[in-house]
Amino acid sequence: MDNYVTGAAIKSLREAKRLTQEELAERIHVSAKAVSKWETGKGFPDISLLEPLAKALDVSVIALLSGENIRNRNRAFNMLKSVFYVCPACGNVICATGEAVISCCGIVLPPLTHEPTDESHQIRMEFVEDEIYVSMDHPMTKVHYISFFAAVSDQGVQMVKLYPEGSAEARFKRSRVGILWACCNRHGLYRLTPPRTGNLPPMRNGKECAK
């Protein structure tokens, strides 16, 4: 029952909708006493009620099971606001155009938030003709490695998945790239904003390379 809907989740979502137990009960055709039992942990809604219960609370079934009412606020689908999720069990990387309820391997995944860049997580970049070459001086052991690089433009997301004992480097098409991301499996997500397009010299960390 650990992954089933909890009474606390039902109560929280009901109160967020400003519904009484009686009003919620009426919407899903059960008694107010049944709703009260669910919220006090004295019973669980039948599985057949999950969909109508989620609809009454104006959330998805997954959101109901997670207990969080998550809304995608990126309705304009601005790709530069894309959100990344990584499964700690299998390493699956999922990209969404906005915050969502994402589940993998039975785990509800939190969105990655970027960390301040430090000396151990400096993203290096060079413009090579019509490509951006990205690399990092970072361990690539089985327990500590860069999980992926991604280049995001207003048109889409390019991603290169990396693996332990490989190289921390990737190449991306240069066109319109606005954000470069690097994900360390231990320390999180790091970002670099490339200079605007044009006839630019080779760059590293946003600074012109010495000739």
Short mmCIF file of N, CA, C and O in Angstrom, two decimals, residues 39-142:
data_model
loop_
_atom_site.label_atom_id
_atom_site.label_comp_id
_atom_site.label_asym_id
_atom_site.label_seq_id
_atom_site.Cartn_x
_atom_site.Cartn_y
_atom_site.Cartn_z
N GLU A 39 -9.63 9.64 4.70
CA GLU A 39 -8.75 10.72 5.15
C GLU A 39 -8.15 10.45 6.53
O GLU A 39 -7.11 11.01 6.88
N THR A 40 -8.80 9.62 7.32
CA THR A 40 -8.28 9.29 8.65
C THR A 40 -7.51 7.97 8.66
O THR A 40 -7.11 7.49 9.72
N GLY A 41 -7.31 7.41 7.48
CA GLY A 41 -6.51 6.19 7.38
C GLY A 41 -7.21 4.94 7.83
O GLY A 41 -6.57 3.91 8.06
N LYS A 42 -8.54 4.99 7.91
CA LYS A 42 -9.30 3.82 8.35
C LYS A 42 -9.83 2.99 7.18
O LYS A 42 -10.56 2.02 7.38
N GLY A 43 -9.45 3.39 5.99
CA GLY A 43 -9.87 2.66 4.80
C GLY A 43 -9.23 3.27 3.57
O GLY A 43 -8.60 4.34 3.64
N PHE A 44 -9.37 2.59 2.43
CA PHE A 44 -8.83 3.07 1.17
C PHE A 44 -9.94 3.08 0.12
O PHE A 44 -10.81 2.20 0.12
N PRO A 45 -9.91 4.03 -0.80
CA PRO A 45 -10.89 4.01 -1.88
C PRO A 45 -10.65 2.81 -2.78
O PRO A 45 -9.50 2.42 -3.03
N ASP A 46 -11.72 2.22 -3.26
CA ASP A 46 -11.59 1.10 -4.19
C ASP A 46 -10.86 1.58 -5.44
O ASP A 46 -10.97 2.75 -5.84
N ILE A 47 -10.11 0.68 -6.06
CA ILE A 47 -9.32 1.06 -7.22
C ILE A 47 -10.19 1.61 -8.35
O ILE A 47 -9.76 2.45 -9.15
N SER A 48 -11.44 1.17 -8.42
CA SER A 48 -12.36 1.65 -9.46
C SER A 48 -12.73 3.12 -9.25
O SER A 48 -13.26 3.77 -10.16
N LEU A 49 -12.46 3.64 -8.03
CA LEU A 49 -12.80 5.03 -7.72
C LEU A 49 -11.65 6.00 -8.00
O LEU A 49 -11.83 7.21 -7.91
N LEU A 50 -10.46 5.48 -8.33
CA LEU A 50 -9.30 6.36 -8.48
C LEU A 50 -9.50 7.38 -9.60
O LEU A 50 -9.20 8.56 -9.44
N GLU A 51 -10.01 6.93 -10.74
CA GLU A 51 -10.19 7.85 -11.87
C GLU A 51 -11.24 8.91 -11.56
O GLU A 51 -10.98 10.11 -11.75
N PRO A 52 -12.45 8.54 -11.09
CA PRO A 52 -13.42 9.60 -10.75
C PRO A 52 -12.96 10.48 -9.59
O PRO A 52 -13.26 11.67 -9.55
N LEU A 53 -12.22 9.91 -8.64
CA LEU A 53 -11.70 10.70 -7.53
C LEU A 53 -10.70 11.74 -8.03
O LEU A 53 -10.73 12.91 -7.63
N ALA A 54 -9.80 11.31 -8.92
CA ALA A 54 -8.82 12.23 -9.49
C ALA A 54 -9.53 13.33 -10.28
O ALA A 54 -9.16 14.51 -10.19
N LYS A 55 -10.55 12.95 -11.05
CA LYS A 55 -11.30 13.94 -11.83
C LYS A 55 -11.99 14.94 -10.92
O LYS A 55 -12.00 16.15 -11.20
N ALA A 56 -12.57 14.47 -9.83
CA ALA A 56 -13.26 15.36 -8.90
C ALA A 56 -12.29 16.33 -8.24
O ALA A 56 -12.65 17.47 -7.93
N LEU A 57 -11.05 15.89 -8.04
CA LEU A 57 -10.04 16.73 -7.40
C LEU A 57 -9.23 17.52 -8.42
O LEU A 57 -8.32 18.27 -8.07
N ASP A 58 -9.56 17.31 -9.72
CA ASP A 58 -8.93 18.05 -10.82
C ASP A 58 -7.42 17.80 -10.90
O ASP A 58 -6.62 18.71 -11.08
N VAL A 59 -7.05 16.52 -10.75
CA VAL A 59 -5.65 16.12 -10.89
C VAL A 59 -5.61 14.83 -11.71
O VAL A 59 -6.63 14.20 -11.95
N SER A 60 -4.40 14.45 -12.13
CA SER A 60 -4.24 13.16 -12.81
C SER A 60 -4.23 12.05 -11.76
O SER A 60 -4.02 12.31 -10.56
N VAL A 61 -4.43 10.82 -12.20
CA VAL A 61 -4.36 9.68 -11.27
C VAL A 61 -2.97 9.59 -10.67
O VAL A 61 -2.82 9.31 -9.47
N ILE A 62 -1.94 9.83 -11.47
CA ILE A 62 -0.56 9.78 -10.95
C ILE A 62 -0.36 10.85 -9.89
O ILE A 62 0.27 10.62 -8.86
N ALA A 63 -0.89 12.06 -10.15
CA ALA A 63 -0.78 13.12 -9.15
C ALA A 63 -1.51 12.74 -7.87
O ALA A 63 -1.05 13.03 -6.77
N LEU A 64 -2.66 12.09 -8.03
CA LEU A 64 -3.42 11.63 -6.86
C LEU A 64 -2.59 10.64 -6.05
O LEU A 64 -2.52 10.72 -4.82
N LEU A 65 -1.93 9.71 -6.74
CA LEU A 65 -1.13 8.71 -6.04
C LEU A 65 0.11 9.32 -5.39
O LEU A 65 0.58 8.86 -4.35
N SER A 66 0.64 10.38 -6.01
CA SER A 66 1.82 11.02 -5.44
C SER A 66 1.47 12.02 -4.35
O SER A 66 2.32 12.41 -3.55
N GLY A 67 0.20 12.47 -4.35
CA GLY A 67 -0.23 13.43 -3.33
C GLY A 67 0.13 14.86 -3.65
O GLY A 67 0.02 15.74 -2.81
N GLU A 68 0.56 15.13 -4.90
CA GLU A 68 0.95 16.48 -5.28
C GLU A 68 0.15 16.93 -6.49
O GLU A 68 0.00 16.19 -7.46
N ASN A 69 -0.34 18.16 -6.44
CA ASN A 69 -1.07 18.73 -7.57
C ASN A 69 -0.10 19.57 -8.39
O ASN A 69 0.07 20.76 -8.15
N ILE A 70 0.57 18.93 -9.34
CA ILE A 70 1.59 19.59 -10.14
C ILE A 70 0.98 20.08 -11.44
O ILE A 70 0.32 19.32 -12.14
N ARG A 71 1.23 21.35 -11.78
CA ARG A 71 0.69 21.94 -13.00
C ARG A 71 1.84 22.39 -13.90
O ARG A 71 2.83 22.94 -13.43
N ASN A 72 1.68 22.17 -15.19
CA ASN A 72 2.66 22.66 -16.15
C ASN A 72 2.36 24.13 -16.42
O ASN A 72 1.36 24.47 -17.04
N ARG A 73 3.25 25.01 -15.95
CA ARG A 73 3.04 26.44 -16.15
C ARG A 73 3.67 26.94 -17.45
O ARG A 73 3.54 28.10 -17.80
N ASN A 74 4.36 26.05 -18.15
CA ASN A 74 4.99 26.45 -19.41
C ASN A 74 4.03 26.17 -20.56
O ASN A 74 4.30 25.37 -21.46
N ARG A 75 2.88 26.83 -20.54
CA ARG A 75 1.85 26.58 -21.55
C ARG A 75 2.27 27.04 -22.94
O ARG A 75 1.71 26.61 -23.94
N ALA A 76 3.25 27.95 -23.03
CA ALA A 76 3.72 28.42 -24.33
C ALA A 76 4.74 27.45 -24.94
O ALA A 76 5.20 27.65 -26.05
N PHE A 77 5.09 26.40 -24.20
CA PHE A 77 6.07 25.40 -24.65
C PHE A 77 7.39 26.04 -25.04
O PHE A 77 7.96 25.74 -26.09
N ASN A 78 7.87 26.95 -24.20
CA ASN A 78 9.19 27.53 -24.38
C ASN A 78 10.22 26.44 -24.06
O ASN A 78 10.39 26.04 -22.92
N MET A 79 10.93 25.96 -25.09
CA MET A 79 11.84 24.84 -24.90
C MET A 79 12.98 25.16 -23.94
O MET A 79 13.54 24.27 -23.31
N LEU A 80 13.31 26.45 -23.82
CA LEU A 80 14.39 26.83 -22.91
C LEU A 80 13.99 26.63 -21.45
O LEU A 80 14.84 26.68 -20.56
N LYS A 81 12.70 26.40 -21.20
CA LYS A 81 12.22 26.11 -19.84
C LYS A 81 12.02 24.62 -19.62
O LYS A 81 11.36 24.20 -18.67
N SER A 82 12.61 23.81 -20.48
CA SER A 82 12.48 22.35 -20.34
C SER A 82 13.01 21.87 -18.99
O SER A 82 13.93 22.47 -18.41
N VAL A 83 12.41 20.80 -18.48
CA VAL A 83 12.75 20.25 -17.17
C VAL A 83 13.25 18.82 -17.36
O VAL A 83 12.75 18.08 -18.21
N PHE A 84 14.28 18.45 -16.59
CA PHE A 84 14.86 17.11 -16.68
C PHE A 84 14.56 16.31 -15.41
O PHE A 84 14.54 16.84 -14.30
N TYR A 85 14.36 15.01 -15.62
CA TYR A 85 14.14 14.05 -14.54
C TYR A 85 15.10 12.88 -14.78
O TYR A 85 15.27 12.44 -15.91
N VAL A 86 15.70 12.36 -13.70
CA VAL A 86 16.58 11.20 -13.81
C VAL A 86 16.17 10.15 -12.79
O VAL A 86 16.01 10.46 -11.60
N CYS A 87 15.99 8.92 -13.26
CA CYS A 87 15.63 7.83 -12.36
C CYS A 87 16.87 7.31 -11.65
O CYS A 87 17.83 6.90 -12.31
N PRO A 88 16.89 7.30 -10.31
CA PRO A 88 18.08 6.82 -9.59
C PRO A 88 18.24 5.31 -9.66
O PRO A 88 19.33 4.79 -9.38
N ALA A 89 17.19 4.60 -10.07
CA ALA A 89 17.26 3.14 -10.12
C ALA A 89 17.86 2.64 -11.43
O ALA A 89 18.73 1.77 -11.44
N CYS A 90 17.40 3.20 -12.57
CA CYS A 90 17.85 2.69 -13.87
C CYS A 90 18.62 3.71 -14.68
O CYS A 90 19.17 3.38 -15.74
N GLY A 91 18.68 4.96 -14.24
CA GLY A 91 19.41 5.99 -14.97
C GLY A 91 18.64 6.61 -16.12
O GLY A 91 19.19 7.43 -16.86
N ASN A 92 17.39 6.25 -16.29
CA ASN A 92 16.56 6.81 -17.36
C ASN A 92 16.50 8.33 -17.24
O ASN A 92 16.28 8.88 -16.16
N VAL A 93 16.71 9.04 -18.36
CA VAL A 93 16.65 10.50 -18.39
C VAL A 93 15.39 10.89 -19.16
O VAL A 93 15.18 10.45 -20.29
N ILE A 94 14.57 11.74 -18.55
CA ILE A 94 13.32 12.15 -19.15
C ILE A 94 13.30 13.67 -19.21
O ILE A 94 13.61 14.35 -18.23
N CYS A 95 12.94 14.22 -20.38
CA CYS A 95 12.85 15.66 -20.55
C CYS A 95 11.40 16.03 -20.81
O CYS A 95 10.72 15.39 -21.62
N ALA A 96 10.92 17.06 -20.13
CA ALA A 96 9.54 17.54 -20.32
C ALA A 96 9.58 19.04 -20.57
O ALA A 96 10.50 19.72 -20.13
N THR A 97 8.57 19.55 -21.28
CA THR A 97 8.53 20.99 -21.55
C THR A 97 8.06 21.80 -20.35
O THR A 97 8.03 23.03 -20.41
N GLY A 98 7.70 21.14 -19.29
CA GLY A 98 7.30 21.82 -18.06
C GLY A 98 7.22 20.81 -16.93
O GLY A 98 7.37 19.61 -17.14
N GLU A 99 6.99 21.31 -15.73
CA GLU A 99 6.92 20.42 -14.57
C GLU A 99 5.76 19.45 -14.72
O GLU A 99 4.67 19.81 -15.17
N ALA A 100 6.00 18.19 -14.34
CA ALA A 100 4.99 17.15 -14.51
C ALA A 100 5.17 16.10 -13.42
O ALA A 100 6.13 16.15 -12.65
N VAL A 101 4.23 15.17 -13.34
CA VAL A 101 4.39 14.02 -12.45
C VAL A 101 4.99 12.90 -13.29
O VAL A 101 4.35 12.35 -14.17
N ILE A 102 6.25 12.58 -13.04
CA ILE A 102 6.99 11.59 -13.82
C ILE A 102 7.34 10.42 -12.90
O ILE A 102 7.88 10.62 -11.81
N SER A 103 7.03 9.22 -13.34
CA SER A 103 7.31 8.03 -12.55
C SER A 103 8.15 7.05 -13.36
O SER A 103 7.91 6.86 -14.56
N CYS A 104 9.15 6.44 -12.72
CA CYS A 104 9.99 5.43 -13.37
C CYS A 104 10.42 4.42 -12.31
O CYS A 104 10.79 4.81 -11.19
N CYS A 105 10.37 3.15 -12.65
CA CYS A 105 10.75 2.08 -11.73
C CYS A 105 9.98 2.17 -10.41
O CYS A 105 10.52 1.86 -9.33
N GLY A 106 8.74 2.62 -10.50
CA GLY A 106 7.90 2.73 -9.30
C GLY A 106 8.23 3.91 -8.42
O GLY A 106 7.71 4.03 -7.30
N ILE A 107 9.08 4.85 -8.91
CA ILE A 107 9.49 6.01 -8.12
C ILE A 107 8.96 7.27 -8.78
O ILE A 107 9.11 7.46 -9.99
N VAL A 108 8.32 8.14 -8.01
CA VAL A 108 7.92 9.45 -8.53
C VAL A 108 9.15 10.35 -8.48
O VAL A 108 9.73 10.58 -7.42
N LEU A 109 9.58 10.86 -9.64
CA LEU A 109 10.84 11.58 -9.75
C LEU A 109 10.66 13.08 -9.53
O LEU A 109 9.74 13.68 -10.10
N PRO A 110 11.54 13.70 -8.76
CA PRO A 110 11.50 15.16 -8.64
C PRO A 110 12.23 15.78 -9.82
O PRO A 110 13.16 15.19 -10.38
N PRO A 111 11.83 16.99 -10.25
CA PRO A 111 12.57 17.66 -11.32
C PRO A 111 13.95 18.06 -10.83
O PRO A 111 14.13 18.43 -9.66
N LEU A 112 14.95 17.98 -11.70
CA LEU A 112 16.30 18.40 -11.34
C LEU A 112 16.35 19.93 -11.29
O LEU A 112 15.78 20.61 -12.14
N THR A 113 17.03 20.47 -10.29
CA THR A 113 17.27 21.90 -10.21
C THR A 113 18.77 22.13 -10.36
O THR A 113 19.58 21.34 -9.86
N HIS A 114 19.14 23.20 -11.06
CA HIS A 114 20.57 23.37 -11.34
C HIS A 114 21.31 23.94 -10.13
O HIS A 114 20.77 24.72 -9.35
N GLU A 115 22.56 23.51 -10.02
CA GLU A 115 23.43 23.89 -8.92
C GLU A 115 24.38 25.00 -9.37
O GLU A 115 24.68 25.12 -10.56
N PRO A 116 24.89 25.82 -8.44
CA PRO A 116 25.91 26.80 -8.81
C PRO A 116 27.16 26.09 -9.32
O PRO A 116 27.59 25.10 -8.74
N THR A 117 27.72 26.58 -10.41
CA THR A 117 28.92 25.97 -10.97
C THR A 117 30.09 26.12 -10.00
O THR A 117 30.31 27.18 -9.42
N ASP A 118 30.85 25.03 -9.80
CA ASP A 118 32.04 25.08 -8.95
C ASP A 118 33.25 24.58 -9.74
O ASP A 118 33.14 24.22 -10.91
N GLU A 119 34.41 24.55 -9.09
CA GLU A 119 35.64 24.17 -9.79
C GLU A 119 35.60 22.75 -10.31
O GLU A 119 36.26 22.42 -11.30
N SER A 120 34.83 21.89 -9.69
CA SER A 120 34.77 20.49 -10.10
C SER A 120 33.75 20.25 -11.20
O SER A 120 33.66 19.14 -11.73
N HIS A 121 32.97 21.28 -11.52
CA HIS A 121 31.90 21.09 -12.51
C HIS A 121 31.88 22.26 -13.50
O HIS A 121 30.86 22.90 -13.71
N GLN A 122 33.03 22.53 -14.11
CA GLN A 122 33.15 23.55 -15.12
C GLN A 122 32.86 22.95 -16.49
O GLN A 122 33.50 22.00 -16.91
N ILE A 123 31.87 23.50 -17.18
CA ILE A 123 31.57 23.04 -18.53
C ILE A 123 32.46 23.80 -19.51
O ILE A 123 32.48 25.03 -19.52
N ARG A 124 33.21 23.07 -20.33
CA ARG A 124 34.03 23.67 -21.37
C ARG A 124 33.32 23.55 -22.71
O ARG A 124 32.66 22.54 -22.96
N MET A 125 33.47 24.55 -23.55
CA MET A 125 32.83 24.48 -24.86
C MET A 125 33.71 25.13 -25.91
O MET A 125 34.50 26.04 -25.63
N GLU A 126 33.60 24.64 -27.14
CA GLU A 126 34.26 25.22 -28.29
C GLU A 126 33.29 25.20 -29.46
O GLU A 126 32.50 24.26 -29.61
N PHE A 127 33.33 26.25 -30.28
CA PHE A 127 32.60 26.23 -31.53
C PHE A 127 33.51 25.62 -32.59
O PHE A 127 34.62 26.10 -32.82
N VAL A 128 33.07 24.56 -33.21
CA VAL A 128 33.82 23.90 -34.26
C VAL A 128 32.92 23.85 -35.50
O VAL A 128 32.02 23.01 -35.60
N GLU A 129 33.15 24.80 -36.41
CA GLU A 129 32.31 24.97 -37.59
C GLU A 129 30.85 25.13 -37.16
O GLU A 129 30.51 26.06 -36.45
N ASP A 130 29.97 24.21 -37.55
CA ASP A 130 28.54 24.38 -37.20
C ASP A 130 28.16 23.57 -35.97
O ASP A 130 26.98 23.32 -35.72
N GLU A 131 29.14 23.17 -35.17
CA GLU A 131 28.88 22.36 -33.98
C GLU A 131 29.41 23.04 -32.72
O GLU A 131 30.27 23.92 -32.78
N ILE A 132 28.88 22.61 -31.59
CA ILE A 132 29.42 22.99 -30.29
C ILE A 132 30.01 21.72 -29.67
O ILE A 132 29.31 20.71 -29.52
N TYR A 133 31.29 21.79 -29.34
CA TYR A 133 31.95 20.68 -28.65
C TYR A 133 31.96 21.00 -27.16
O TYR A 133 32.45 22.04 -26.72
N VAL A 134 31.39 20.09 -26.36
CA VAL A 134 31.25 20.29 -24.92
C VAL A 134 32.01 19.20 -24.18
O VAL A 134 31.96 18.02 -24.56
N SER A 135 32.72 19.59 -23.12
CA SER A 135 33.46 18.59 -22.34
C SER A 135 33.61 19.07 -20.90
O SER A 135 33.38 20.25 -20.60
N MET A 136 34.01 18.15 -20.03
CA MET A 136 34.28 18.47 -18.63
C MET A 136 35.44 17.63 -18.13
O MET A 136 35.61 16.48 -18.54
N ASP A 137 36.27 18.22 -17.25
CA ASP A 137 37.26 17.44 -16.51
C ASP A 137 36.54 16.88 -15.29
O ASP A 137 36.40 17.56 -14.27
N HIS A 138 36.07 15.67 -15.40
CA HIS A 138 35.23 15.10 -14.35
C HIS A 138 35.45 13.60 -14.30
O HIS A 138 35.63 12.96 -15.34
N PRO A 139 35.44 12.98 -13.11
CA PRO A 139 35.56 11.52 -13.02
C PRO A 139 34.45 10.84 -13.83
O PRO A 139 33.33 11.35 -13.91
N MET A 140 34.78 9.71 -14.41
CA MET A 140 33.78 8.91 -15.12
C MET A 140 33.87 7.47 -14.61
O MET A 140 33.97 6.51 -15.37
N THR A 141 33.83 7.35 -13.28
CA THR A 141 33.89 6.03 -12.65
C THR A 141 32.49 5.45 -12.56
O THR A 141 31.49 6.11 -12.89
N LYS A 142 32.38 4.23 -12.08
CA LYS A 142 31.08 3.58 -11.97
C LYS A 142 30.19 4.21 -10.89
O LYS A 142 28.98 4.01 -10.90
#
